[in-house]
Coordinates of C-alpha atoms and ligand atoms in Angstrom, one line a residue:
M1 CA -18.5 13.2 8.9
T2 CA -20.1 10.6 11.1
L3 CA -18.1 10.5 14.3
I4 CA -18.8 7.7 16.7
T5 CA -17.1 7.6 20.0
H6 CA -15.8 4.0 20.0
P7 CA -15.6 2.3 23.4
A8 CA -12.1 1.3 22.5
L9 CA -11.1 4.9 22.4
S10 CA -12.0 5.7 26.0
E11 CA -9.6 2.9 27.0
L12 CA -6.9 4.1 24.6
A13 CA -7.2 7.7 25.6
E14 CA -5.1 7.0 28.7
R15 CA -2.4 5.3 26.6
R16 CA -0.2 6.0 23.5
Y17 CA -1.9 4.4 20.6
V18 CA -1.8 4.2 16.8
L19 CA -4.7 5.4 14.7
L20 CA -5.0 3.1 11.6
L21 CA -7.0 4.6 8.7
G22 CA -8.0 2.2 6.0
G23 CA -7.9 -0.8 8.3
S24 CA -10.4 -2.7 6.2
G25 CA -8.2 -2.5 3.1
R26 CA -5.6 -5.0 1.7
L27 CA -2.8 -3.4 3.6
G28 CA -4.8 -2.2 6.6
L29 CA -5.9 -5.8 7.4
E30 CA -2.3 -6.9 7.5
C31 CA -1.4 -3.9 9.6
K32 CA -3.9 -5.0 12.2
T33 CA -2.3 -8.4 12.4
C34 CA 1.3 -7.0 12.7
L35 CA 0.4 -4.3 15.2
R36 CA -1.3 -7.0 17.4
E37 CA 1.8 -9.2 17.1
L38 CA 4.0 -6.4 18.5
A39 CA 1.4 -5.6 21.2
I40 CA 1.0 -2.0 19.9
P41 CA -2.4 -0.6 20.9
F42 CA -4.3 0.7 18.0
W43 CA -7.8 1.9 16.8
A44 CA -8.8 1.2 13.3
P45 CA -12.2 3.0 12.7
V46 CA -14.3 1.8 9.8
R47 CA -15.8 4.1 7.2
L48 CA -18.9 4.5 9.2
E49 CA -16.9 5.9 12.1
I50 CA -14.5 8.1 10.0
D51 CA -15.5 9.0 6.5
M52 CA -12.6 10.6 4.7
G53 CA -15.1 12.3 2.4
N54 CA -15.8 14.7 5.2
L55 CA -12.7 16.4 6.6
N56 CA -14.2 18.5 9.4
G57 CA -14.5 15.9 12.1
I58 CA -11.0 14.5 11.7
A59 CA -9.4 17.4 13.5
K60 CA -12.0 17.1 16.4
L61 CA -11.3 13.5 16.8
L62 CA -7.5 13.9 16.8
A63 CA -7.7 16.8 19.2
T64 CA -9.9 15.0 21.8
T65 CA -8.0 11.7 21.7
P66 CA -4.7 12.3 20.0
P67 CA -2.8 9.2 18.9
A68 CA 1.0 9.0 19.0
V69 CA 1.1 7.7 15.4
I70 CA -1.3 7.8 12.4
I71 CA -1.0 5.2 9.7
N72 CA -2.9 6.5 6.7
A73 CA -3.5 3.4 4.5
A74 CA -6.9 4.7 3.4
A75 CA -7.0 5.8 -0.3
F76 CA -9.1 6.0 -3.4
T77 CA -7.3 3.0 -5.1
D78 CA -9.5 2.4 -8.2
V79 CA -7.0 3.7 -10.7
D80 CA -9.5 3.7 -13.7
A81 CA -12.4 5.2 -11.7
A82 CA -10.1 8.0 -10.5
E83 CA -10.0 9.3 -14.0
T84 CA -13.7 10.2 -13.9
Q85 CA -14.3 10.6 -10.1
R86 CA -11.6 13.2 -10.0
S87 CA -12.6 15.4 -7.1
E88 CA -13.4 12.4 -4.8
A89 CA -10.0 10.8 -5.6
R90 CA -8.2 14.2 -4.9
Q91 CA -10.0 14.6 -1.6
I92 CA -9.1 11.1 -0.3
N93 CA -5.6 10.9 -1.7
A94 CA -4.4 14.5 -1.4
D95 CA -6.6 16.6 0.9
V96 CA -6.9 14.0 3.7
P97 CA -3.1 13.5 4.0
S98 CA -2.7 17.3 3.9
I99 CA -5.1 17.8 6.8
L100 CA -3.7 14.8 8.8
A101 CA -0.2 16.3 8.5
E102 CA -1.3 19.7 9.6
I103 CA -2.9 18.3 12.7
A104 CA 0.0 15.9 13.3
S105 CA 2.4 18.8 13.1
K106 CA 0.5 20.9 15.6
L107 CA -0.1 18.0 18.1
G108 CA 3.3 16.2 17.8
I109 CA 1.8 13.1 16.2
R110 CA 3.9 11.1 13.7
L111 CA 2.2 10.4 10.4
I112 CA 3.0 7.4 8.2
Q113 CA 1.5 8.1 4.7
I114 CA 1.3 5.2 2.2
S115 CA 2.0 6.2 -1.4
T116 CA 2.6 4.5 -4.7
D117 CA 5.0 3.6 -7.6
F118 CA 2.3 5.3 -9.8
V119 CA 3.9 8.7 -9.0
F120 CA 6.4 7.8 -11.7
S121 CA 6.0 7.7 -15.4
G122 CA 7.9 4.4 -15.9
Q123 CA 10.0 5.9 -18.7
A124 CA 13.3 5.8 -16.9
G125 CA 14.1 2.3 -17.9
R126 CA 15.7 1.5 -14.5
A127 CA 14.6 1.2 -10.9
Y128 CA 13.5 4.5 -9.4
H129 CA 15.2 6.0 -6.3
E130 CA 13.5 8.3 -3.8
E131 CA 15.1 11.4 -5.2
D132 CA 14.0 10.8 -8.7
E133 CA 11.5 13.4 -9.9
P134 CA 7.9 12.1 -9.9
E135 CA 6.0 12.4 -13.1
P136 CA 2.6 10.8 -12.8
I137 CA 0.8 9.7 -16.0
N138 CA -2.7 9.2 -14.5
W139 CA -5.0 11.0 -12.1
Y140 CA -4.5 8.5 -9.3
G141 CA -0.8 9.0 -9.5
A142 CA -1.1 12.7 -9.6
T143 CA -3.4 12.8 -6.5
K144 CA -1.1 10.4 -4.6
R145 CA 1.9 12.7 -5.4
A146 CA 0.0 15.7 -4.3
G147 CA -0.7 13.9 -1.0
E148 CA 3.0 13.1 -0.5
R149 CA 4.0 16.7 -1.1
A150 CA 1.3 18.2 1.1
A151 CA 2.0 15.8 4.0
L152 CA 5.8 16.5 3.9
M153 CA 5.3 20.2 3.6
A154 CA 2.9 20.4 6.6
A155 CA 4.8 17.8 8.7
P156 CA 8.4 17.1 7.5
S157 CA 8.6 14.3 10.0
T158 CA 6.0 12.3 8.0
I159 CA 7.2 8.9 6.8
V160 CA 6.0 8.5 3.2
L161 CA 6.2 4.8 2.2
R162 CA 5.9 4.2 -1.5
T163 CA 4.7 0.7 -2.3
A164 CA 3.5 -1.2 -5.4
W165 CA 1.6 -4.3 -6.7
L166 CA 0.3 -5.4 -3.2
H167 CA -0.9 -8.9 -2.6
G168 CA -2.1 -10.4 0.6
N169 CA -4.9 -12.6 1.9
G170 CA -7.2 -10.0 3.3
R171 CA -8.5 -8.6 0.1
P172 CA -7.9 -10.9 -2.9
S173 CA -5.6 -9.5 -5.7
F174 CA -4.5 -10.4 -9.2
V175 CA -2.3 -13.0 -7.5
H176 CA -5.3 -14.8 -6.2
A177 CA -7.1 -14.5 -9.6
F178 CA -4.1 -16.1 -11.3
A179 CA -3.6 -18.8 -8.6
H180 CA -7.2 -19.9 -8.6
K181 CA -7.3 -20.3 -12.4
L182 CA -4.0 -22.1 -12.6
A183 CA -5.1 -24.4 -9.8
N184 CA -8.2 -25.2 -11.7
G185 CA -6.3 -26.0 -14.9
E186 CA -7.7 -22.9 -16.7
R187 CA -5.7 -20.9 -19.3
I188 CA -4.6 -17.4 -18.5
R189 CA -3.1 -14.5 -20.4
A190 CA -0.6 -12.3 -18.5
I191 CA 1.1 -9.1 -19.6
A192 CA 4.8 -9.6 -20.4
D193 CA 5.8 -6.1 -21.3
R194 CA 4.9 -4.2 -18.1
F195 CA 7.2 -4.4 -15.0
G196 CA 6.8 -3.5 -11.3
S197 CA 7.8 -4.5 -7.8
P198 CA 5.3 -7.1 -6.5
T199 CA 5.0 -6.6 -2.7
S200 CA 3.6 -8.7 0.1
A201 CA 1.1 -6.7 2.1
H202 CA 2.1 -8.7 5.1
S203 CA 5.8 -7.8 4.7
L204 CA 5.0 -4.1 4.3
A205 CA 2.6 -4.2 7.3
N206 CA 5.4 -5.8 9.3
Q207 CA 7.8 -2.9 8.4
I208 CA 5.1 -0.4 9.3
A209 CA 4.5 -2.0 12.7
L210 CA 8.3 -2.0 13.3
I211 CA 8.4 1.7 12.5
C212 CA 5.6 2.3 15.0
K213 CA 7.5 0.4 17.6
S214 CA 10.6 2.4 17.0
M215 CA 8.6 5.6 17.3
F216 CA 7.0 4.3 20.6
D217 CA 10.5 3.4 21.9
G218 CA 11.7 6.9 21.2
D219 CA 14.2 5.9 18.5
D220 CA 15.3 8.4 15.8
V221 CA 13.0 7.7 12.8
P222 CA 13.9 10.3 10.2
G223 CA 11.0 11.6 8.1
G224 CA 11.0 11.6 4.3
I225 CA 10.2 9.4 1.4
Y226 CA 11.1 5.7 1.5
H227 CA 10.4 3.0 -1.1
A228 CA 9.0 -0.1 0.6
V229 CA 8.5 -2.9 -1.9
G230 CA 9.6 -6.5 -2.8
K231 CA 13.1 -6.6 -4.1
G232 CA 13.7 -7.2 -7.8
S233 CA 11.2 -6.7 -10.6
A234 CA 8.6 -8.8 -12.5
S235 CA 6.0 -8.7 -15.1
P236 CA 2.5 -10.2 -14.6
F237 CA 3.7 -13.0 -16.9
E238 CA 6.7 -13.7 -14.7
I239 CA 4.5 -13.6 -11.6
A240 CA 2.1 -16.1 -13.2
H241 CA 5.1 -18.4 -13.8
A242 CA 6.2 -18.0 -10.2
I243 CA 2.7 -18.8 -9.0
A244 CA 2.6 -21.9 -11.2
G245 CA 5.8 -23.0 -9.6
E246 CA 4.4 -22.6 -6.1
L247 CA 1.3 -24.6 -7.0
D248 CA 3.2 -27.1 -9.1
A249 CA 0.7 -26.2 -11.9
D250 CA 1.2 -26.5 -15.7
V251 CA 3.1 -23.5 -17.0
S252 CA 1.8 -24.1 -20.6
L253 CA -1.5 -22.7 -19.3
I254 CA 0.1 -19.2 -19.3
A255 CA 0.2 -17.2 -22.5
A256 CA 2.1 -13.9 -22.8
S257 CA 0.1 -10.8 -23.8
S258 CA 1.0 -7.2 -24.4
A259 CA -0.3 -4.3 -22.4
S260 CA -1.4 -2.8 -25.6
E261 CA -3.8 -5.7 -26.1
Q262 CA -5.7 -4.9 -22.9
P263 CA -6.0 -1.1 -22.9
D264 CA -6.8 0.4 -19.5
I265 CA -8.9 3.6 -19.0
A266 CA -6.0 5.2 -17.1
P267 CA -2.5 4.8 -18.6
R268 CA -0.1 2.7 -16.5
P269 CA 3.7 3.1 -16.2
V270 CA 5.5 0.5 -18.2
Y271 CA 8.5 0.1 -15.8
A272 CA 7.7 1.4 -12.4
V273 CA 10.2 -0.6 -10.4
L274 CA 11.3 0.9 -7.1
D275 CA 14.7 0.6 -5.5
C276 CA 14.4 0.0 -1.7
Q277 CA 18.0 0.5 -0.5
K278 CA 17.2 3.7 1.4
I279 CA 14.7 2.1 3.8
E280 CA 17.2 -0.7 4.5
E281 CA 20.1 1.7 5.2
I282 CA 18.3 4.5 7.1
L283 CA 15.5 2.7 8.9
G284 CA 17.2 -0.7 9.1
L285 CA 14.2 -2.5 7.7
S286 CA 15.0 -5.3 5.2
C287 CA 12.9 -5.8 2.1
E288 CA 12.4 -9.4 1.1
H289 CA 12.7 -10.5 -2.5
W290 CA 9.3 -10.4 -4.4
Q291 CA 9.4 -14.2 -4.9
D292 CA 9.6 -14.9 -1.2
G293 CA 6.7 -12.5 -0.5
L294 CA 4.6 -14.2 -3.2
S295 CA 5.4 -17.6 -1.9
H296 CA 4.2 -16.5 1.6
T297 CA 0.9 -15.2 0.2
I298 CA 0.3 -18.4 -1.9
Q299 CA 1.1 -20.7 1.0
Q300 CA -1.1 -18.7 3.4
A301 CA -4.0 -18.7 0.9
G302 CA -4.0 -22.5 1.0
I303 CA -4.8 -22.7 -2.7
R304 CA -4.5 -26.2 -3.9
G305 CA -5.3 -27.6 -7.3
R306 CA -4.4 -30.0 -10.1
R307 CA -0.7 -30.7 -10.1
V308 CA 1.4 -31.4 -13.2
A309 CA 1.5 -35.1 -13.8
Ligands
LIG1 N1 -3.0 -2.2 -3.9 C1 -1.8 -1.9 -4.5 O1 -1.4 -2.6 -5.4 C2 -1.1 -0.6 -4.1 C3 0.0 -0.2 -4.9 C4 0.6 0.9 -4.6 C5 0.2 1.7 -3.5 N2 -0.9 1.3 -2.8 C6 -1.3 2.2 -1.7 O2 -1.3 1.4 -0.5 C7 -2.4 1.9 0.4 C8 -3.3 0.8 0.8 O3 -3.9 0.2 -0.4 P1 -4.8 -1.0 -0.4 O4 -4.5 -1.9 -1.5 O5 -4.8 -1.6 1.0 O6 -6.2 -0.3 -0.6 P2 -7.7 -0.9 -0.6 O7 -7.6 -2.4 -0.3 O8 -8.4 -0.4 -1.7 O9 -8.3 -0.2 0.8 C9 -8.5 1.1 0.8 C10 -8.9 1.5 2.2 O10 -9.3 2.9 2.2 C11 -10.6 3.0 2.8 N3 -11.3 4.1 2.2 C12 -11.4 4.5 0.9 N4 -12.2 5.6 0.8 C13 -12.6 5.9 2.0 C14 -13.5 6.9 2.6 N5 -14.1 7.8 1.8 N6 -13.7 6.9 3.9 C15 -13.1 6.0 4.7 N7 -12.3 5.0 4.3 C16 -12.1 5.0 2.9 C17 -11.3 1.7 2.4 O11 -12.4 1.5 3.2 P3 -13.6 0.6 2.7 O12 -13.2 -0.8 3.1 O13 -14.8 1.0 3.6 O14 -13.8 0.8 1.3 C18 -10.2 0.7 2.7 O15 -10.0 0.5 4.1 C19 -3.0 3.1 -0.4 O16 -2.4 4.3 0.0 C20 -2.7 2.8 -1.9 O17 -2.7 4.0 -2.6 C21 -1.6 0.2 -3.1

């Protein structure tokens, strides 16, 4: 591990701060914005400063300048590549949370571990609750589930937030790909027989920042697994229609396709919708409807194009 003593750390050493891992990712970028908005001090080291591929230095860093809270938004997120780069995916998604939780437990640090809807098979035919038994169908999902388990075993106070289908304006997503094409009057094909919980990365980051604030304020924040997603469910086809609505674009540009027409290297769950009632009831954090989150992302992206005559 390359460990650089960042100048920001010497300032933060005297204060309670959040260590944000994965701060350059889609979610991490939004976390930075939301932590700033709540005036929560944080350090978000880049890969050069903390490489999750080497576990040895993490303990040293945490022991010398322990944060009050760790947000682990770093992950091996390429679901198809995980099938072939198995040990790397396991290390980042399972071994890192395990070691973070061990250290967190010893030093009294709270850990917020981000997980995924891909821990489920998608065969239930209904929205999943936190107590449903995970049954991952690809290696990415298996490693993320192993990370959840290891973190909760080593530090039961860990907050595991399962999320899904993230979109935001830091790192472009499938939402941007659809939006740009529709805005340019190009035809798109979108899967109509796979369903999930589209989630605004900004909304999730806001929930994470509020959890950090509660922890800093000394509130009771019970550990465990929570689903943190946009409410409702949608297929990519329905998302494309919602985007067209936001852009006032021509919906006849959108053709429905089947997941079986575009086979992925890693199998994907067909119906991985998550129920988010628990986070609302226990942590008091409201989950917005997926269409509101999508609308926010599209408006923020400032994508404009040809409008329907
Ligand atoms: N995106 C989704 O739709 C989705 C759905 C469900 C759950 N999630 C979960 O949400 C969390 C955030 O996902 P995201 O979409 O923000 O991911 P992302 O955009 O792919 O970002 C991943 C982050 O992890 C960092 N990272 C990866 N390998 C690293 C390594 N070896 N050393 C140091 N840093 C490393 C990346 O750094 P670099 O910038 O240097 O690569 C980046 O900051 C993850 O836990 C993911 O599993 C995401």
